[in-house]
Coordinates of N, CA and C in Angstrom, one line a residue:
Chain A
D1 N -123.0 -12.6 244.9 CA -123.3 -13.8 244.6 C -122.9 -15.0 245.3
T2 N -123.9 -15.6 246.1 CA -123.7 -16.6 247.1 C -124.3 -17.9 246.3
E3 N -124.2 -18.2 245.2 CA -124.9 -19.2 244.6 C -123.8 -20.4 244.1
V4 N -124.3 -21.6 244.3 CA -123.6 -22.7 243.7 C -124.6 -23.3 242.7
T5 N -124.2 -23.3 241.4 CA -125.1 -23.7 240.4 C -124.8 -25.1 239.8
Q6 N -125.6 -26.1 239.9 CA -125.6 -27.4 239.4 C -126.3 -27.7 238.3
T7 N -125.7 -28.4 237.3 CA -126.5 -28.7 236.1 C -126.1 -30.2 235.7
P8 N -127.1 -30.9 235.2 CA -128.5 -30.8 235.1 C -129.3 -30.9 236.4
K9 N -130.5 -30.4 236.6 CA -131.2 -30.6 237.7 C -131.7 -32.1 237.9
H10 N -132.0 -32.7 236.7 CA -132.3 -34.2 236.8 C -131.6 -34.9 235.6
L11 N -131.1 -36.2 235.9 CA -130.6 -36.9 234.9 C -130.9 -38.3 235.0
V12 N -131.3 -38.8 233.8 CA -131.6 -40.4 233.9 C -130.6 -40.9 232.8
M13 N -130.0 -42.0 233.3 CA -128.9 -42.5 232.2 C -129.1 -44.1 232.6
G14 N -128.7 -44.8 231.4 CA -128.4 -46.2 231.4 C -127.1 -46.6 232.0
M15 N -127.0 -47.8 232.3 CA -125.9 -48.4 233.0 C -124.6 -48.2 232.1
T16 N -125.0 -48.2 230.7 CA -123.8 -48.1 229.9 C -123.3 -46.9 229.3
N17 N -124.1 -45.9 229.9 CA -123.8 -44.4 229.4 C -122.7 -43.8 230.3
K18 N -122.2 -42.7 229.5 CA -121.4 -41.9 230.2 C -121.9 -40.4 230.3
K19 N -121.9 -39.8 231.4 CA -122.5 -38.5 231.6 C -121.7 -37.7 232.6
S20 N -122.0 -36.4 232.7 CA -121.3 -35.6 233.6 C -122.2 -34.5 234.3
L21 N -121.8 -34.4 235.4 CA -122.5 -33.5 236.3 C -121.6 -32.3 236.6
K22 N -122.2 -31.1 236.5 CA -121.3 -29.9 236.6 C -121.9 -29.0 237.7
C23 N -120.8 -28.3 238.2 CA -121.0 -27.4 239.4 C -120.3 -26.1 239.1
E24 N -120.6 -25.0 239.3 CA -120.1 -23.9 239.3 C -120.3 -22.7 240.4
Q25 N -119.2 -22.2 240.9 CA -119.4 -21.0 241.9 C -118.6 -19.9 241.7
H26 N -119.1 -18.6 242.0 CA -118.2 -17.5 241.7 C -117.9 -16.8 243.1
M27 N -117.8 -17.4 244.1 CA -117.5 -16.7 245.3 C -116.1 -16.7 245.7
G28 N -115.3 -17.2 244.9 CA -113.7 -17.3 245.2 C -113.4 -18.4 246.2
H29 N -114.4 -19.3 246.4 CA -114.1 -20.4 247.2 C -113.0 -21.3 246.6
R30 N -112.1 -21.8 247.4 CA -111.0 -22.7 247.0 C -111.2 -24.2 247.3
A31 N -112.3 -24.5 248.2 CA -112.7 -25.7 248.5 C -113.9 -26.1 247.9
M32 N -114.0 -27.3 247.2 CA -115.3 -27.7 246.6 C -115.5 -29.2 246.8
Y33 N -116.6 -29.6 246.9 CA -117.0 -31.0 247.5 C -118.2 -31.5 246.5
W34 N -118.2 -32.9 246.4 CA -119.2 -33.7 245.9 C -119.8 -34.5 247.0
Y35 N -121.2 -34.4 247.3 CA -121.7 -35.3 248.1 C -122.9 -36.0 247.5
K36 N -123.1 -37.2 248.1 CA -124.1 -38.0 247.6 C -125.2 -38.1 248.7
Q37 N -126.5 -38.2 248.4 CA -127.5 -38.1 249.3 C -128.8 -38.9 248.9
K38 N -129.0 -40.1 249.8 CA -130.2 -41.0 249.4 C -131.3 -40.3 250.2
A39 N -132.5 -40.6 249.7 CA -133.7 -40.0 250.4 C -133.8 -40.2 251.8
K40 N -134.2 -39.0 252.6 CA -134.2 -38.8 254.0 C -133.1 -39.3 254.7
K41 N -131.8 -39.3 254.1 CA -130.4 -39.6 254.7 C -129.6 -38.4 254.7
P42 N -128.6 -38.3 255.5 CA -127.7 -37.2 255.4 C -126.9 -37.3 254.1
P43 N -126.2 -36.2 253.6 CA -125.3 -36.1 252.6 C -124.0 -37.0 253.1
E44 N -123.6 -37.8 252.0 CA -122.3 -38.4 252.4 C -121.2 -37.9 251.4
L45 N -120.1 -37.5 252.1 CA -119.0 -36.9 251.5 C -118.3 -38.0 250.5
M46 N -118.1 -37.4 249.2 CA -117.5 -38.3 248.2 C -116.1 -37.8 248.0
F47 N -116.0 -36.5 247.6 CA -114.7 -36.0 247.2 C -114.6 -34.7 247.7
V48 N -113.3 -34.1 247.9 CA -113.1 -32.7 248.2 C -111.9 -32.2 247.4
Y49 N -112.1 -31.1 246.9 CA -111.0 -30.5 246.0 C -110.5 -29.2 246.9
S50 N -109.3 -29.1 246.9 CA -108.7 -27.9 247.7 C -107.6 -27.3 246.8
Y51 N -107.9 -26.0 246.4 CA -106.9 -25.4 245.4 C -106.9 -26.1 244.1
E52 N -107.9 -26.7 243.7 CA -108.1 -27.5 242.4 C -107.5 -28.7 242.4
K53 N -106.8 -29.3 243.8 CA -106.4 -30.6 243.8 C -107.3 -31.5 244.6
L54 N -107.4 -32.7 244.2 CA -108.2 -33.7 245.0 C -107.4 -34.0 246.3
S55 N -108.0 -33.5 247.4 CA -107.6 -33.7 248.7 C -108.1 -34.8 249.6
I56 N -109.3 -35.2 249.2 CA -110.1 -36.2 249.8 C -110.9 -37.1 248.9
N57 N -110.6 -38.3 248.9 CA -111.6 -39.3 248.2 C -111.9 -40.3 249.1
E58 N -113.2 -40.3 249.5 CA -113.9 -41.2 250.6 C -114.1 -42.6 250.0
S59 N -113.1 -43.2 249.3 CA -113.2 -44.5 248.8 C -114.3 -44.9 247.8
V60 N -114.4 -43.8 246.9 CA -115.5 -43.9 246.0 C -115.2 -44.7 244.8
P61 N -116.1 -45.6 244.4 CA -115.9 -46.4 243.2 C -115.4 -45.6 242.0
S62 N -114.5 -46.2 241.3 CA -113.9 -45.7 240.0 C -114.8 -45.1 239.0
R63 N -116.1 -45.7 239.1 CA -117.1 -45.3 238.1 C -117.5 -43.9 238.2
F64 N -117.1 -43.1 239.4 CA -117.3 -41.7 239.6 C -115.9 -41.1 239.5
S65 N -115.8 -40.2 238.6 CA -114.5 -39.5 238.4 C -114.6 -37.9 238.6
P66 N -114.0 -37.4 239.7 CA -114.3 -35.9 239.7 C -113.1 -35.3 238.8
E67 N -113.4 -34.1 238.5 CA -112.5 -33.1 237.9 C -112.7 -31.8 238.4
C68 N -111.6 -31.0 238.4 CA -111.7 -29.6 238.8 C -110.9 -28.8 237.8
P69 N -111.4 -28.4 236.8 CA -110.7 -27.8 235.6 C -110.1 -26.4 236.0
N70 N -110.9 -25.7 237.0 CA -110.5 -24.3 237.5 C -111.1 -24.0 238.8
S71 N -110.8 -22.9 239.3 CA -111.2 -22.5 240.8 C -112.6 -22.4 240.8
S72 N -113.4 -22.3 239.6 CA -114.8 -22.1 239.7 C -115.7 -23.1 239.3
L73 N -115.0 -24.3 238.7 CA -115.7 -25.3 238.3 C -115.5 -26.7 238.7
L74 N -116.3 -27.5 239.1 CA -116.3 -28.8 239.3 C -117.1 -29.8 238.7
N75 N -116.6 -30.9 238.1 CA -117.3 -31.8 237.3 C -117.3 -33.2 238.0
L76 N -118.3 -34.1 237.9 CA -118.4 -35.4 238.2 C -118.7 -36.1 237.0
H77 N -117.8 -36.9 236.5 CA -117.9 -38.0 235.3 C -118.4 -39.2 235.9
L78 N -119.6 -39.6 235.0 CA -120.1 -40.9 235.5 C -120.0 -41.9 234.4
H79 N -119.8 -43.2 234.7 CA -119.7 -44.1 233.7 C -119.8 -45.5 234.4
A80 N -120.7 -46.3 233.7 CA -121.1 -47.7 234.1 C -121.7 -47.8 235.5
L81 N -122.5 -46.8 235.8 CA -123.3 -46.7 237.0 C -124.1 -48.0 237.2
Q82 N -124.4 -48.1 238.5 CA -125.3 -49.1 238.9 C -126.7 -48.5 239.5
P83 N -127.8 -49.1 239.4 CA -129.1 -48.7 239.8 C -128.9 -48.1 241.3
E84 N -128.1 -48.7 242.1 CA -128.0 -48.3 243.5 C -127.3 -46.8 243.5
D85 N -126.6 -46.5 242.4 CA -126.1 -45.2 242.4 C -127.1 -44.0 242.3
S86 N -128.4 -44.3 242.1 CA -129.3 -43.3 242.0 C -129.5 -42.6 243.2
A87 N -129.5 -41.1 243.3 CA -129.5 -40.4 244.3 C -129.5 -39.0 243.9
L88 N -129.4 -38.1 245.1 CA -129.2 -36.7 244.6 C -127.7 -36.5 244.9
Y89 N -127.2 -35.8 243.9 CA -125.7 -35.5 244.0 C -125.6 -34.0 244.3
L90 N -125.0 -33.6 245.5 CA -124.8 -32.1 245.9 C -123.4 -31.7 245.7
C91 N -123.4 -30.5 245.1 CA -122.0 -29.9 245.2 C -122.0 -28.8 246.2
A92 N -121.0 -28.6 246.8 CA -120.9 -27.4 247.8 C -119.4 -26.8 247.7
S93 N -119.3 -25.6 248.4 CA -118.2 -25.1 248.3 C -118.1 -24.1 249.6
S94 N -116.7 -23.8 249.9 CA -116.4 -23.0 251.2 C -115.1 -22.4 251.0
Q95 N -114.8 -21.5 251.8 CA -113.4 -21.0 251.9 C -112.6 -22.1 252.4
E96 N -111.3 -22.0 251.8 CA -110.3 -23.0 252.2 C -109.6 -22.6 253.4
G97 N -109.3 -23.5 254.5 CA -108.4 -22.9 255.5 C -109.1 -22.3 256.6
S98 N -110.5 -22.3 256.5 CA -111.2 -21.7 257.5 C -112.4 -22.5 257.9
F99 N -112.2 -23.4 258.8 CA -113.2 -24.5 259.1 C -114.4 -24.1 259.7
G100 N -114.6 -22.9 260.0 CA -115.7 -22.3 260.7 C -116.5 -21.6 259.8
T101 N -116.1 -21.5 258.5 CA -117.1 -20.7 257.7 C -118.2 -21.7 256.9
E102 N -119.1 -21.2 256.5 CA -120.2 -21.8 255.8 C -119.9 -22.6 254.6
A103 N -120.4 -23.7 254.3 CA -120.4 -24.2 253.1 C -121.8 -24.0 252.4
F104 N -121.6 -23.6 251.2 CA -122.8 -23.3 250.3 C -122.9 -24.4 249.5
F105 N -124.3 -24.9 249.4 CA -124.6 -26.0 248.7 C -125.4 -25.6 247.5
G106 N -125.2 -26.4 246.3 CA -126.2 -26.3 245.2 C -127.4 -27.0 245.5
Q107 N -128.3 -26.8 244.4 CA -129.7 -27.5 244.6 C -129.7 -29.1 244.2
G108 N -128.6 -29.5 243.6 CA -128.5 -30.9 243.4 C -128.8 -31.3 242.2
T109 N -128.3 -32.4 241.7 CA -128.7 -33.2 240.6 C -129.4 -34.4 241.1
R110 N -130.6 -34.7 240.6 CA -131.3 -35.9 240.9 C -131.1 -36.9 239.7
L111 N -130.2 -37.9 240.2 CA -129.8 -39.0 239.2 C -130.5 -40.2 239.4
T112 N -131.1 -40.7 238.2 CA -131.6 -42.0 238.2 C -130.9 -42.8 237.2
V113 N -130.5 -44.0 237.7 CA -129.8 -45.0 236.7 C -130.8 -46.2 236.6
V114 N -131.1 -46.4 235.2 CA -131.9 -47.3 234.7 C -131.2 -48.5 234.1
Chain B
A1 N -113.3 -41.5 266.1 CA -113.9 -40.5 265.0 C -115.1 -39.7 265.6
Q2 N -115.2 -38.6 264.9 CA -116.4 -37.8 265.4 C -117.7 -38.3 264.9
T3 N -118.6 -38.2 265.7 CA -120.0 -38.6 265.4 C -121.0 -37.7 266.0
V4 N -121.9 -37.5 265.1 CA -123.2 -36.6 265.5 C -124.3 -37.4 265.4
T5 N -125.2 -37.1 266.6 CA -126.3 -38.0 266.6 C -127.6 -37.0 266.8
Q6 N -128.6 -37.4 265.9 CA -129.9 -36.7 266.1 C -130.9 -37.8 266.4
S7 N -131.4 -37.8 267.6 CA -132.3 -38.9 268.1 C -133.6 -38.8 267.8
Q8 N -134.2 -37.7 267.1 CA -135.5 -37.4 266.7 C -135.7 -37.5 265.2
P9 N -136.2 -38.6 264.7 CA -136.3 -38.8 263.2 C -137.3 -37.7 262.8
E10 N -138.5 -37.6 263.5 CA -139.5 -36.6 263.1 C -140.0 -35.9 264.3
M11 N -140.3 -34.6 264.0 CA -140.8 -33.7 265.0 C -142.1 -32.9 264.4
S12 N -143.1 -32.5 265.2 CA -144.2 -31.6 264.6 C -144.3 -30.5 265.5
V13 N -144.7 -29.4 265.0 CA -145.0 -28.3 265.9 C -146.3 -27.6 265.2
Q14 N -146.9 -26.9 266.0 CA -148.1 -26.2 265.5 C -147.6 -24.6 265.1
E15 N -148.1 -24.2 264.0 CA -147.7 -22.9 263.7 C -147.6 -21.8 264.9
A16 N -146.7 -21.1 264.9 CA -146.5 -20.0 266.0 C -146.1 -20.6 267.2
E17 N -145.9 -21.8 267.4 CA -145.2 -22.4 268.6 C -143.8 -22.7 268.6
T18 N -143.3 -23.1 269.6 CA -141.9 -23.3 269.8 C -141.4 -24.7 269.7
V19 N -140.4 -25.1 269.0 CA -140.0 -26.5 268.9 C -138.4 -26.6 269.1
T20 N -138.0 -27.6 269.7 CA -136.5 -27.8 269.9 C -136.0 -29.1 269.3
L21 N -135.0 -29.1 268.5 CA -134.5 -30.3 267.9 C -133.1 -30.5 268.7
S22 N -132.9 -31.9 268.8 CA -131.8 -32.3 269.6 C -130.6 -32.8 268.8
C23 N -129.5 -32.6 269.3 CA -128.4 -33.0 268.6 C -127.2 -33.3 269.8
T24 N -126.5 -34.3 269.5 CA -125.3 -34.6 270.5 C -124.2 -34.9 269.5
Y25 N -123.1 -34.8 270.0 CA -121.8 -35.3 269.4 C -120.7 -35.8 270.1
D26 N -119.9 -36.5 269.6 CA -118.8 -37.0 270.3 C -117.4 -36.6 269.6
T27 N -116.6 -35.9 270.4 CA -115.3 -35.6 270.0 C -114.3 -35.5 271.1
S28 N -113.0 -35.6 270.7 CA -112.0 -35.4 271.7 C -111.3 -34.0 271.5
E29 N -111.7 -33.3 270.4 CA -111.1 -32.0 270.1 C -111.6 -30.8 270.9
S30 N -110.9 -30.0 271.0 CA -111.4 -28.7 271.7 C -111.8 -27.5 270.7
D31 N -111.3 -27.6 269.5 CA -111.4 -26.6 268.7 C -112.3 -26.8 267.4
Y32 N -113.7 -26.7 267.4 CA -114.5 -26.9 266.4 C -115.7 -26.2 266.2
Y33 N -116.5 -26.2 265.2 CA -117.6 -25.7 264.8 C -118.8 -26.5 264.8
L34 N -120.0 -26.0 265.2 CA -121.3 -26.9 265.0 C -122.3 -26.0 264.0
F35 N -122.9 -26.8 263.5 CA -123.9 -26.0 262.4 C -125.2 -26.8 262.5
W36 N -126.3 -25.8 262.3 CA -127.5 -26.6 261.9 C -127.8 -26.1 260.4
Y37 N -128.1 -27.2 259.5 CA -128.6 -26.7 258.2 C -129.9 -27.3 257.9
K38 N -130.6 -26.5 257.1 CA -132.0 -26.9 256.9 C -132.1 -27.3 255.3
Q39 N -132.9 -28.4 255.1 CA -133.0 -28.8 253.7 C -134.5 -29.0 253.4
P40 N -135.1 -27.9 252.8 CA -136.6 -28.0 252.5 C -136.8 -28.9 251.4
P41 N -138.0 -29.2 250.9 CA -138.2 -30.1 249.8 C -137.6 -29.6 248.3
S42 N -137.3 -28.3 248.3 CA -136.5 -27.9 247.2 C -135.3 -28.4 247.1
R43 N -134.7 -29.2 248.1 CA -133.5 -29.9 248.2 C -132.3 -29.0 248.6
Q44 N -132.3 -27.7 248.4 CA -131.0 -27.0 248.6 C -130.7 -26.7 250.3
M45 N -129.6 -27.2 250.7 CA -129.0 -27.2 252.0 C -128.8 -25.7 252.3
I46 N -129.5 -25.2 253.4 CA -129.1 -23.7 253.8 C -128.7 -23.7 255.3
L47 N -127.7 -23.0 255.4 CA -127.2 -22.9 256.8 C -128.2 -22.0 257.6
V48 N -128.6 -22.6 258.8 CA -129.5 -21.9 259.7 C -128.7 -21.1 260.8
I49 N -127.8 -21.7 261.4 CA -127.0 -21.2 262.6 C -125.7 -21.9 262.6
R50 N -124.6 -21.2 263.4 CA -123.4 -21.8 263.6 C -122.8 -21.4 265.1
Q51 N -122.1 -22.3 265.6 CA -121.6 -22.2 266.9 C -120.2 -22.6 267.0
E52 N -119.4 -21.7 267.6 CA -118.1 -22.0 267.6 C -117.7 -22.5 269.2
A53 N -117.0 -23.6 269.2 CA -117.0 -24.4 270.5 C -116.3 -23.4 271.5
Y54 N -115.6 -22.4 271.1 CA -114.8 -21.6 272.2 C -115.7 -20.5 272.7
K55 N -116.8 -20.3 272.1 CA -117.7 -19.2 272.5 C -118.8 -19.7 273.5
Q56 N -118.8 -19.2 274.6 CA -119.7 -19.5 275.8 C -121.2 -19.1 275.4
Q57 N -121.4 -17.9 274.7 CA -122.6 -17.5 274.5 C -123.3 -18.3 273.2
N58 N -124.6 -18.6 273.6 CA -125.3 -19.4 272.5 C -125.8 -18.4 271.5
A59 N -125.4 -19.1 270.2 CA -125.7 -18.2 269.0 C -127.3 -18.1 268.8
T60 N -127.6 -16.9 268.2 CA -129.1 -16.7 267.7 C -129.0 -15.9 266.6
E61 N -130.0 -16.4 265.7 CA -130.4 -15.8 264.4 C -131.9 -15.6 264.3
N62 N -132.4 -14.4 264.6 CA -133.7 -14.1 264.6 C -134.6 -15.3 265.4
R63 N -135.3 -16.1 264.6 CA -136.1 -16.9 265.5 C -135.6 -18.3 265.8
F64 N -134.2 -18.4 265.4 CA -133.5 -19.6 265.6 C -132.5 -19.4 266.7
S65 N -132.4 -20.2 267.6 CA -131.3 -20.0 268.7 C -130.8 -21.5 269.1
V66 N -129.7 -21.5 269.6 CA -129.1 -23.0 270.0 C -128.8 -22.9 271.5
N67 N -129.0 -24.0 272.1 CA -128.4 -24.3 273.5 C -127.3 -25.2 273.4
F68 N -126.2 -24.6 273.6 CA -124.9 -25.3 273.4 C -124.3 -25.6 274.7
Q69 N -124.1 -26.9 275.0 CA -123.8 -27.4 276.3 C -122.5 -28.1 276.0
K70 N -121.4 -27.5 276.1 CA -120.1 -28.1 275.7 C -119.6 -29.3 276.5
A71 N -119.8 -29.3 277.7 CA -119.4 -30.5 278.6 C -120.2 -31.5 278.4
A72 N -121.5 -31.4 278.1 CA -122.5 -32.5 277.8 C -122.4 -32.8 276.2
K73 N -121.7 -32.0 275.6 CA -121.5 -32.4 274.1 C -123.0 -32.3 273.5
S74 N -123.7 -31.2 273.7 CA -125.1 -31.2 273.3 C -125.2 -29.8 272.7
F75 N -126.1 -29.8 271.6 CA -126.1 -28.6 270.6 C -127.6 -28.7 270.0
S76 N -128.7 -28.2 270.7 CA -129.9 -28.3 270.4 C -130.3 -26.9 269.6
L77 N -131.3 -27.1 268.8 CA -131.9 -25.9 268.0 C -133.3 -25.7 268.3
K78 N -133.5 -24.3 268.8 CA -134.8 -24.0 269.2 C -135.4 -23.0 268.1
I79 N -136.6 -23.5 267.6 CA -137.2 -22.5 266.6 C -138.5 -21.9 267.3
S80 N -138.5 -20.6 267.4 CA -139.5 -20.0 267.9 C -140.5 -19.4 266.9
D81 N -141.8 -19.2 267.4 CA -142.8 -18.7 266.4 C -142.7 -19.4 265.1
S82 N -142.8 -20.7 265.1 CA -142.7 -21.6 263.9 C -143.5 -21.1 263.0
Q83 N -143.1 -21.3 261.6 CA -143.8 -20.9 260.4 C -144.0 -22.1 259.4
L84 N -144.8 -22.0 258.6 CA -145.0 -23.1 257.5 C -143.7 -23.3 256.7
G85 N -143.0 -22.2 256.6 CA -141.7 -22.3 255.7 C -140.6 -23.0 256.5
D86 N -140.8 -23.3 257.8 CA -139.9 -23.9 258.5 C -139.8 -25.3 258.2
A87 N -140.8 -25.9 257.6 CA -140.9 -27.3 257.5 C -139.8 -27.8 256.5
A88 N -139.1 -28.7 257.0 CA -137.8 -29.2 256.3 C -137.2 -30.4 257.0
M89 N -136.2 -30.9 256.5 CA -135.1 -31.8 257.1 C -134.1 -30.8 257.7
Y90 N -133.8 -31.1 259.0 CA -132.8 -30.3 259.8 C -131.6 -31.3 259.9
F91 N -130.4 -30.9 259.7 CA -129.2 -31.6 259.9 C -128.3 -30.9 260.8
C92 N -128.0 -31.6 261.8 CA -126.8 -30.9 262.6 C -125.5 -31.4 262.1
A93 N -124.3 -30.5 262.1 CA -123.2 -31.0 261.5 C -122.0 -30.3 262.3
Y94 N -121.0 -31.1 262.1 CA -119.6 -30.8 263.0 C -118.6 -30.6 262.1
R95 N -117.6 -29.6 262.4 CA -116.4 -29.5 261.5 C -115.3 -29.0 262.5
S96 N -114.3 -29.6 262.2 CA -113.0 -29.2 263.1 C -111.7 -29.0 262.4
K97 N -111.0 -28.4 263.1 CA -109.5 -27.9 262.4 C -108.9 -29.2 262.0
E98 N -108.9 -30.2 263.0 CA -108.2 -31.5 262.5 C -108.8 -32.2 261.3
Y99 N -110.0 -32.1 261.1 CA -110.6 -32.7 259.9 C -110.8 -31.8 258.7
G100 N -110.4 -30.5 258.8 CA -110.4 -29.5 257.8 C -111.6 -29.3 257.2
N101 N -111.6 -29.9 255.9 CA -112.9 -29.6 255.2 C -114.0 -30.5 255.3
K102 N -113.8 -31.6 256.0 CA -115.0 -32.6 256.4 C -116.2 -32.0 257.3
L103 N -117.4 -32.0 256.7 CA -118.4 -31.8 257.6 C -119.1 -33.0 257.9
V104 N -119.2 -33.3 259.2 CA -119.7 -34.6 259.7 C -121.2 -34.4 260.0
F105 N -122.2 -35.0 259.4 CA -123.6 -34.7 259.5 C -124.3 -35.8 260.6
G106 N -125.2 -35.4 261.3 CA -126.1 -36.1 262.0 C -127.2 -36.8 261.0
A107 N -127.9 -37.8 261.4 CA -128.9 -38.4 260.4 C -130.1 -37.5 260.0
G108 N -130.4 -36.4 260.7 CA -131.5 -35.5 260.3 C -132.9 -35.8 261.2
T109 N -133.5 -34.6 261.2 CA -134.7 -34.6 261.9 C -135.8 -33.9 261.0
I110 N -136.8 -34.6 260.6 CA -137.8 -34.1 259.8 C -138.9 -33.2 260.6
L111 N -138.9 -31.9 260.2 CA -139.9 -31.0 261.0 C -141.0 -30.7 260.2
R112 N -142.3 -31.0 260.7 CA -143.5 -30.7 260.1 C -144.2 -29.6 261.0
V113 N -144.8 -28.7 260.2 CA -145.4 -27.5 260.8 C -146.9 -27.6 260.3
K114 N -147.7 -27.7 261.6 CA -149.1 -27.7 261.2 C -149.8 -26.4 261.3
S115 N -150.8 -26.2 260.4 CA -151.4 -24.9 260.3 C -152.7 -25.1 261.1

């Protein structure tokens, strides 16, 4: 199983809503990532979890709150988002401690903030 | 800071022909990996090929090969016998021991394949 599964695939939320994005992998990877991607742009790193601990936060606004409940799951909690936060949110995972290995990406959640 | 530059926003190729996508990078490190990822309209990023900086030999994966010029900090992707399914956004990416889990992406190149 070399899959990273993200749910939901599409999400529309109002600026006052609270929602969560979910990501799951069963490859035994101990590094997990959240990226934000705007149309025709490269992914921008938001957060990295290493062994279930937050290791990198790329100065992301606090309206985005990541959580890693266990080694297979990664969540991104969303609250009071702005329309400019509309984007494709990608989850990825990779082996920890081996920087030459492949990062596996999910299909993403297309988020629209209205 | 490490930077990755893809200077071709868009490229086109006729089916069955060969196309080369360019990538240059800037780093002061000696131990790193370079990657080409493909992102089709389905949105999922898929690894195409990877190259370790210490290896002289250019990586090859079926119809995909790279031209890695370490001194010039160049890492181009050659796609031979192009197929309609190759149409996608291609990203060059860099990852190093110093930066651990960070993948640094280039701006991407949209590849169109004409039938």
